[in-house]
PDB file of C-alpha atoms in Angstrom:
ATOM      1  CA  TRP N   1     132.508 105.700 103.437  1.00 91.00           C
ATOM      2  CA  ASP N   2     133.246 109.416 103.577  1.00 92.00           C
ATOM      3  CA  GLU N   3     130.699 112.044 102.528  1.00 90.00           C
ATOM      4  CA  SER N   4     132.073 112.303  98.986  1.00 92.00           C
ATOM      5  CA  LEU N   5     131.956 108.559  98.344  1.00 94.00           C
ATOM      6  CA  TYR N   6     128.510 108.287  99.907  1.00 93.00           C
ATOM      7  CA  GLY N   7     127.309 110.933  97.456  1.00 91.00           C
ATOM      8  CA  GLU N   8     128.468 108.746  94.572  1.00 92.00           C
ATOM      9  CA  LEU N   9     126.862 105.664  96.068  1.00 93.00           C
ATOM     10  CA  LEU N  10     123.502 107.454  96.271  1.00 91.00           C
ATOM     11  CA  ALA N  11     123.182 106.770  92.548  1.00 90.00           C
ATOM     12  CA  VAL N  12     121.736 103.463  93.777  1.00 92.00           C
ATOM     13  CA  THR N  13     118.694 103.491  96.059  1.00 90.00           C
ATOM     14  CA  GLY N  14     118.234 101.125  98.975  1.00 89.00           C
ATOM     15  CA  GLY N  15     120.756 100.398 101.712  1.00 90.00           C
ATOM     16  CA  LYS N  16     121.473  96.756 100.848  1.00 91.00           C
ATOM     17  CA  GLU N  17     121.598  97.571  97.147  1.00 92.00           C
ATOM     18  CA  ARG N  18     124.045 100.409  97.880  1.00 94.00           C
ATOM     19  CA  ILE N  19     126.386  98.094  99.795  1.00 94.00           C
ATOM     20  CA  ARG N  20     126.330  95.640  96.893  1.00 93.00           C
ATOM     21  CA  TYR N  21     127.095  98.482  94.467  1.00 94.00           C
ATOM     22  CA  PHE N  22     130.066  99.541  96.598  1.00 95.00           C
ATOM     23  CA  LEU N  23     131.485  96.024  96.726  1.00 92.00           C
ATOM     24  CA  SER N  24     131.074  95.414  92.998  1.00 91.00           C
ATOM     25  CA  ASP N  25     132.154  98.800  91.618  1.00 94.00           C
ATOM     26  CA  PHE N  26     134.337 100.505  94.247  1.00 93.00           C
ATOM     27  CA  ASN N  27     135.964  97.673  96.199  1.00 90.00           C
ATOM     28  CA  THR N  28     136.631  95.204  93.412  1.00 86.00           C
ATOM     29  CA  ASP N  29     139.446  93.384  95.248  1.00 87.00           C
ATOM     30  CA  PHE N  30     137.168  92.401  98.131  1.00 88.00           C
ATOM     31  CA  LYS N  31     136.860  88.657  98.708  1.00 86.00           C
ATOM     32  CA  CYS N  32     133.993  87.228 100.737  1.00 85.00           C
ATOM     33  CA  ASP N  33     134.595  83.966 102.599  1.00 83.00           C
ATOM     34  CA  GLY N  34     130.899  83.153 102.781  1.00 82.00           C
ATOM     35  CA  GLU N  35     127.720  84.135 100.963  1.00 91.00           C
ATOM     36  CA  ILE N  36     127.832  87.764  99.815  1.00 92.00           C
ATOM     37  CA  ASP N  37     124.082  88.158 100.400  1.00 93.00           C
ATOM     38  CA  ASP N  38     124.498  87.148 104.049  1.00 94.00           C
ATOM     39  CA  LEU N  39     127.351  89.625 104.497  1.00 93.00           C
ATOM     40  CA  ILE N  40     125.300  92.450 102.978  1.00 94.00           C
ATOM     41  CA  LYS N  41     122.349  91.668 105.243  1.00 92.00           C
ATOM     42  CA  ARG N  42     124.587  91.680 108.332  1.00 94.00           C
ATOM     43  CA  LEU N  43     126.272  94.948 107.356  1.00 94.00           C
ATOM     44  CA  HIS N  44     122.927  96.597 106.675  1.00 92.00           C
ATOM     45  CA  ALA N  45     121.460  95.364 109.962  1.00 92.00           C
ATOM     46  CA  GLU N  46     124.481  96.754 111.834  1.00 94.00           C
ATOM     47  CA  LYS N  47     124.157 100.106 110.045  1.00 92.00           C
ATOM     48  CA  THR N  48     120.460 100.232 110.914  1.00 90.00           C
ATOM     49  CA  LYS N  49     121.270  99.599 114.585  1.00 92.00           C
ATOM     50  CA  TYR N  50     123.605 102.611 114.695  1.00 92.00           C
ATOM     51  CA  TYR N  51     121.139 104.797 112.781  1.00 91.00           C
ATOM     52  CA  VAL N  52     118.289 103.989 115.165  1.00 90.00           C
ATOM     53  CA  ALA N  53     120.560 104.713 118.144  1.00 92.00           C
ATOM     54  CA  LEU N  54     121.538 108.049 116.600  1.00 91.00           C
ATOM     55  CA  LEU N  55     117.868 108.948 116.168  1.00 91.00           C
ATOM     56  CA  ALA N  56     117.164 108.001 119.767  1.00 90.00           C
ATOM     57  CA  SER N  57     119.820 110.491 120.875  1.00 91.00           C
ATOM     58  CA  LYS N  58     117.727 113.284 119.289  1.00 88.00           C
ATOM     59  CA  THR N  59     120.713 114.585 117.309  1.00 87.00           C
ATOM     60  CA  ILE N  60     118.896 114.339 113.954  1.00 89.00           C
ATOM     61  CA  ALA N  61     116.214 116.954 113.311  1.00 91.00           C
ATOM     62  CA  LEU N  62     113.664 117.335 110.549  1.00 95.00           C
ATOM     63  CA  ARG N  63     114.479 119.810 107.812  1.00 96.00           C
ATOM     64  CA  PRO N  64     112.980 123.336 108.020  1.00 96.00           C
ATOM     65  CA  GLY N  65     109.239 123.432 107.448  1.00 98.00           C
ATOM     66  CA  VAL N  66     108.594 119.698 107.512  1.00 98.00           C
ATOM     67  CA  GLU N  67     106.850 119.428 110.892  1.00 98.00           C
ATOM     68  CA  ARG N  68     104.948 122.684 110.339  1.00 98.00           C
ATOM     69  CA  LEU N  69     103.655 121.569 106.942  1.00 99.00           C
ATOM     70  CA  ILE N  70     102.691 118.115 108.185  1.00 99.00           C
ATOM     71  CA  ASN N  71     100.612 119.718 110.931  1.00 98.00           C
ATOM     72  CA  GLU N  72      98.994 122.113 108.439  1.00 98.00           C
ATOM     73  CA  ILE N  73      98.141 119.221 106.132  1.00 99.00           C
ATOM     74  CA  ARG N  74      96.518 117.319 108.990  1.00 98.00           C
ATOM     75  CA  SER N  75      94.562 120.409 110.075  1.00 98.00           C
ATOM     76  CA  ALA N  76      93.300 120.811 106.514  1.00 98.00           C
ATOM     77  CA  GLY N  77      91.944 117.260 106.538  1.00 98.00           C
ATOM     78  CA  LEU N  78      94.296 116.057 103.819  1.00 98.00           C
ATOM     79  CA  ARG N  79      95.822 112.599 103.841  1.00 98.00           C
ATOM     80  CA  LEU N  80      99.464 111.684 104.376  1.00 99.00           C
ATOM     81  CA  ALA N  81     101.593 108.770 103.218  1.00 99.00           C
ATOM     82  CA  ILE N  82     105.263 107.819 103.170  1.00 98.00           C
ATOM     83  CA  ALA N  83     106.944 106.076 100.231  1.00 97.00           C
ATOM     84  CA  THR N  84     110.604 105.329 100.882  1.00 95.00           C
ATOM     85  CA  THR N  85     113.385 102.940  99.933  1.00 90.00           C
ATOM     86  CA  THR N  86     114.627 102.706 103.514  1.00 90.00           C
ATOM     87  CA  THR N  87     113.573  99.944 105.877  1.00 89.00           C
ATOM     88  CA  PRO N  88     110.350 100.064 107.916  1.00 92.00           C
ATOM     89  CA  GLU N  89     112.517 100.076 111.067  1.00 91.00           C
ATOM     90  CA  ASN N  90     114.381 103.190 109.914  1.00 92.00           C
ATOM     91  CA  VAL N  91     111.325 105.192 108.931  1.00 95.00           C
ATOM     92  CA  THR N  92     109.461 104.202 112.107  1.00 95.00           C
ATOM     93  CA  ALA N  93     112.417 105.289 114.239  1.00 94.00           C
ATOM     94  CA  LEU N  94     112.670 108.592 112.368  1.00 96.00           C
ATOM     95  CA  VAL N  95     108.977 109.415 112.802  1.00 97.00           C
ATOM     96  CA  LYS N  96     108.998 108.472 116.497  1.00 96.00           C
ATOM     97  CA  SER N  97     112.133 110.460 117.329  1.00 96.00           C
ATOM     98  CA  THR N  98     111.091 113.645 115.513  1.00 96.00           C
ATOM     99  CA  LEU N  99     107.285 113.758 115.653  1.00 97.00           C
ATOM    100  CA  GLY N 100     106.457 111.347 118.460  1.00 96.00           C
ATOM    101  CA  GLU N 101     105.125 107.796 118.471  1.00 95.00           C
ATOM    102  CA  GLU N 102     101.537 108.960 117.943  1.00 98.00           C
ATOM    103  CA  ALA N 103     102.591 110.415 114.585  1.00 98.00           C
ATOM    104  CA  LEU N 104     102.787 106.939 113.078  1.00 98.00           C
ATOM    105  CA  SER N 105      98.980 106.979 113.013  1.00 98.00           C
ATOM    106  CA  TRP N 106      98.951 110.198 110.971  1.00 98.00           C
ATOM    107  CA  PHE N 107      99.988 108.365 107.810  1.00 98.00           C
ATOM    108  CA  ASP N 108      97.394 106.306 105.983  1.00 98.00           C
ATOM    109  CA  CYS N 109     100.152 104.333 104.287  1.00 98.00           C
ATOM    110  CA  ILE N 110     103.814 103.818 105.177  1.00 97.00           C
ATOM    111  CA  ALA N 111     105.391 101.963 102.268  1.00 97.00           C
ATOM    112  CA  ALA N 112     109.019 101.137 102.978  1.00 94.00           C
ATOM    113  CA  GLY N 113     111.889  98.853 102.069  1.00 84.00           C
ATOM    114  CA  ASP N 114     111.306  95.593 100.247  1.00 87.00           C
ATOM    115  CA  ILE N 115     107.510  95.783 100.269  1.00 94.00           C
ATOM    116  CA  VAL N 116     107.623  96.080  96.448  1.00 94.00           C
ATOM    117  CA  PRO N 117     109.775  94.173  93.905  1.00 93.00           C
ATOM    118  CA  ALA N 118     111.781  97.146  92.590  1.00 94.00           C
ATOM    119  CA  LYS N 119     113.005 100.273  94.373  1.00 93.00           C
ATOM    120  CA  LYS N 120     113.255 103.806  93.009  1.00 96.00           C
ATOM    121  CA  PRO N 121     113.731 104.841  90.190  1.00 96.00           C
ATOM    122  CA  ALA N 122     111.066 102.201  89.503  1.00 97.00           C
ATOM    123  CA  SER N 123     107.597 103.536  90.290  1.00 98.00           C
ATOM    124  CA  ASP N 124     106.573 100.446  92.305  1.00 97.00           C
ATOM    125  CA  ILE N 125     106.560 102.092  95.741  1.00 97.00           C
ATOM    126  CA  PHE N 126     104.329 104.941  94.549  1.00 98.00           C
ATOM    127  CA  ASP N 127     102.041 102.580  92.643  1.00 98.00           C
ATOM    128  CA  TYR N 128     101.670 100.599  95.865  1.00 98.00           C
ATOM    129  CA  CYS N 129     100.837 103.736  97.863  1.00 98.00           C
ATOM    130  CA  LEU N 130      98.204 104.818  95.362  1.00 98.00           C
ATOM    131  CA  GLN N 131      96.629 101.376  95.573  1.00 98.00           C
ATOM    132  CA  GLN N 132      96.609 101.430  99.379  1.00 98.00           C
ATOM    133  CA  LEU N 133      95.188 104.961  99.491  1.00 98.00           C
ATOM    134  CA  ASP N 134      92.669 104.167  96.748  1.00 98.00           C
ATOM    135  CA  LEU N 135      93.434 107.512  95.106  1.00 98.00           C
ATOM    136  CA  PRO N 136      94.187 108.473  91.507  1.00 98.00           C
ATOM    137  CA  ALA N 137      97.665 109.863  90.869  1.00 98.00           C
ATOM    138  CA  ASP N 138      96.393 113.285  89.830  1.00 97.00           C
ATOM    139  CA  GLU N 139      94.807 113.846  93.261  1.00 98.00           C
ATOM    140  CA  CYS N 140      98.145 113.467  95.035  1.00 98.00           C
ATOM    141  CA  LEU N 141     101.426 115.359  95.448  1.00 99.00           C
ATOM    142  CA  VAL N 142     104.847 113.872  96.099  1.00 99.00           C
ATOM    143  CA  PHE N 143     107.753 115.503  97.921  1.00 99.00           C
ATOM    144  CA  GLU N 144     111.095 114.196  96.695  1.00 98.00           C
ATOM    145  CA  ASP N 145     114.745 115.110  97.071  1.00 96.00           C
ATOM    146  CA  SER N 146     116.580 113.020  94.460  1.00 95.00           C
ATOM    147  CA  ALA N 147     116.535 112.377  90.724  1.00 96.00           C
ATOM    148  CA  ASN N 148     115.743 108.691  91.281  1.00 96.00           C
ATOM    149  CA  GLY N 149     112.803 109.686  93.451  1.00 97.00           C
ATOM    150  CA  VAL N 150     111.454 112.090  90.836  1.00 98.00           C
ATOM    151  CA  ILE N 151     111.786 109.491  88.086  1.00 98.00           C
ATOM    152  CA  ALA N 152     109.816 107.089  90.282  1.00 98.00           C
ATOM    153  CA  SER N 153     107.042 109.522  91.228  1.00 98.00           C
ATOM    154  CA  LEU N 154     106.625 110.796  87.675  1.00 98.00           C
ATOM    155  CA  GLY N 155     106.609 107.191  86.502  1.00 98.00           C
ATOM    156  CA  ALA N 156     103.507 106.801  88.667  1.00 98.00           C
ATOM    157  CA  ASN N 157     102.141 110.031  87.116  1.00 98.00           C
ATOM    158  CA  ILE N 158     102.095 111.900  90.436  1.00 99.00           C
ATOM    159  CA  PRO N 159     102.869 115.660  90.399  1.00 98.00           C
ATOM    160  CA  THR N 160     106.100 116.210  92.293  1.00 99.00           C
ATOM    161  CA  ILE N 161     107.746 118.951  94.369  1.00 99.00           C
ATOM    162  CA  VAL N 162     111.472 118.767  95.099  1.00 99.00           C
ATOM    163  CA  THR N 163     113.458 120.014  98.075  1.00 98.00           C
ATOM    164  CA  LEU N 164     117.181 119.773  97.427  1.00 95.00           C
ATOM    165  CA  ASN N 165     119.828 118.410  99.733  1.00 94.00           C
ATOM    166  CA  ASN N 166     123.608 118.712  99.573  1.00 92.00           C
ATOM    167  CA  TYR N 167     123.928 115.373  97.803  1.00 93.00           C
ATOM    168  CA  THR N 168     121.307 116.010  95.115  1.00 94.00           C
ATOM    169  CA  ARG N 169     121.570 119.713  94.302  1.00 92.00           C
ATOM    170  CA  ASP N 170     123.151 118.889  90.918  1.00 92.00           C
ATOM    171  CA  ASP N 171     120.589 116.214  90.000  1.00 95.00           C
ATOM    172  CA  ASP N 172     118.287 116.533  87.002  1.00 96.00           C
ATOM    173  CA  PHE N 173     114.778 117.238  88.267  1.00 98.00           C
ATOM    174  CA  SER N 174     113.097 117.595  84.887  1.00 97.00           C
ATOM    175  CA  GLY N 175     109.338 117.207  85.187  1.00 98.00           C
ATOM    176  CA  ALA N 176     109.038 118.428  88.774  1.00 98.00           C
ATOM    177  CA  ILE N 177     106.558 121.254  89.370  1.00 98.00           C
ATOM    178  CA  THR N 178     109.068 123.259  91.374  1.00 98.00           C
ATOM    179  CA  VAL N 179     112.493 122.744  92.949  1.00 98.00           C
ATOM    180  CA  LEU N 180     113.146 124.421  96.322  1.00 98.00           C
ATOM    181  CA  ASP N 181     116.105 124.597  98.669  1.00 98.00           C
ATOM    182  CA  GLN N 182     113.756 123.855 101.604  1.00 98.00           C
ATOM    183  CA  LEU N 183     110.101 124.156 102.605  1.00 98.00           C
ATOM    184  CA  GLY N 184     110.804 127.315 104.587  1.00 98.00           C
ATOM    185  CA  GLU N 185     109.601 128.814 107.847  1.00 97.00           C
ATOM    186  CA  SER N 186     108.179 132.237 108.731  1.00 93.00           C
ATOM    187  CA  ASP N 187     111.674 133.330 109.783  1.00 94.00           C
ATOM    188  CA  SER N 188     113.612 131.393 107.128  1.00 94.00           C
ATOM    189  CA  ALA N 189     112.377 131.877 103.574  1.00 97.00           C
ATOM    190  CA  CYS N 190     112.686 129.133 100.997  1.00 98.00           C
ATOM    191  CA  THR N 191     114.248 129.758  97.587  1.00 98.00           C
ATOM    192  CA  VAL N 192     112.890 128.525  94.261  1.00 98.00           C
ATOM    193  CA  VAL N 193     115.805 126.957  92.384  1.00 97.00           C
ATOM    194  CA  SER N 194     113.836 126.097  89.247  1.00 97.00           C
ATOM    195  CA  GLY N 195     110.293 125.510  88.056  1.00 97.00           C
ATOM    196  CA  GLN N 196     107.135 127.261  89.200  1.00 97.00           C
ATOM    197  CA  ALA N 197     107.529 130.300  91.435  1.00 96.00           C
ATOM    198  CA  ILE N 198     105.640 130.506  94.726  1.00 96.00           C
ATOM    199  CA  ASP N 199     104.155 133.701  96.122  1.00 92.00           C
ATOM    200  CA  ALA N 200     105.217 133.079  99.731  1.00 96.00           C
ATOM    201  CA  ASP N 201     108.315 132.749 101.890  1.00 97.00           C
ATOM    202  CA  PHE N 202     107.412 129.210 102.898  1.00 98.00           C
ATOM    203  CA  VAL N 203     105.356 126.330 101.541  1.00 98.00           C
ATOM    204  CA  SER N 204     101.866 126.091 103.042  1.00 98.00           C
ATOM    205  CA  VAL N 205      98.760 124.083 102.191  1.00 98.00           C
ATOM    206  CA  ASP N 206      97.597 127.007 100.046  1.00 98.00           C
ATOM    207  CA  THR N 207     100.929 126.855  98.205  1.00 98.00           C
ATOM    208  CA  LEU N 208     100.461 123.146  97.590  1.00 98.00           C
ATOM    209  CA  LYS N 209      96.970 123.661  96.203  1.00 98.00           C
ATOM    210  CA  LYS N 210      98.230 126.338  93.802  1.00 97.00           C
ATOM    211  CA  LEU N 211     101.158 124.212  92.652  1.00 97.00           C
ATOM    212  CA  HIS N 212      98.903 121.200  92.192  1.00 97.00           C
ATOM    213  CA  ALA N 213      96.508 123.261  90.073  1.00 95.00           C
ATOM    214  CA  GLN N 214      99.436 124.396  87.908  1.00 91.00           C
ATOM    215  CA  SER N 215     100.383 120.777  87.263  1.00 89.00           C
ATOM    216  CA  GLU N 216      97.033 119.911  85.701  1.00 77.00           C
TER     217      GLU N 216
END
């Protein structure tokens, strides 16, 4: 897959589901000698192996503002959770390689992969997180970066902030509180693309509290 094709395939969430989508809609002449489900599992496991190795090489960094904001949230005594369609192995490797192994304990819930029946845009993964955290939806905030993610979080009635990426900048983020190009740093201001304005160059805990209040 090149970058352009991968962008199209992102219409489907979940690695194994994305491979199946490619085989059914983009590579229609493909013939599988054995069970297609077994092939998809093997391909996905091989992809995961390369991804984890890439993370271990420290060549993948967090986006601007992510580590700073996580630390601010922890200092403020607020709770953290992860809700993702990727595998537990992938998200664990990402956290370890960017924040350190101890950071896994910072999250009260890490909901990943096939832990729920349906992946985004279904709200299952967020519903599961809310249940594990024992929190009502209106006391939480979600950070998302795709239309499918926003549909899922809003389906769980959780106020949502979006940070764009190159693959999703043309997505429809209707219903999100605000859409930003990044979270920003003191020396690299974020830009509001749509939605509620923020009165700062970067997203802080104070910013989150103000945005959450505006969503009520």
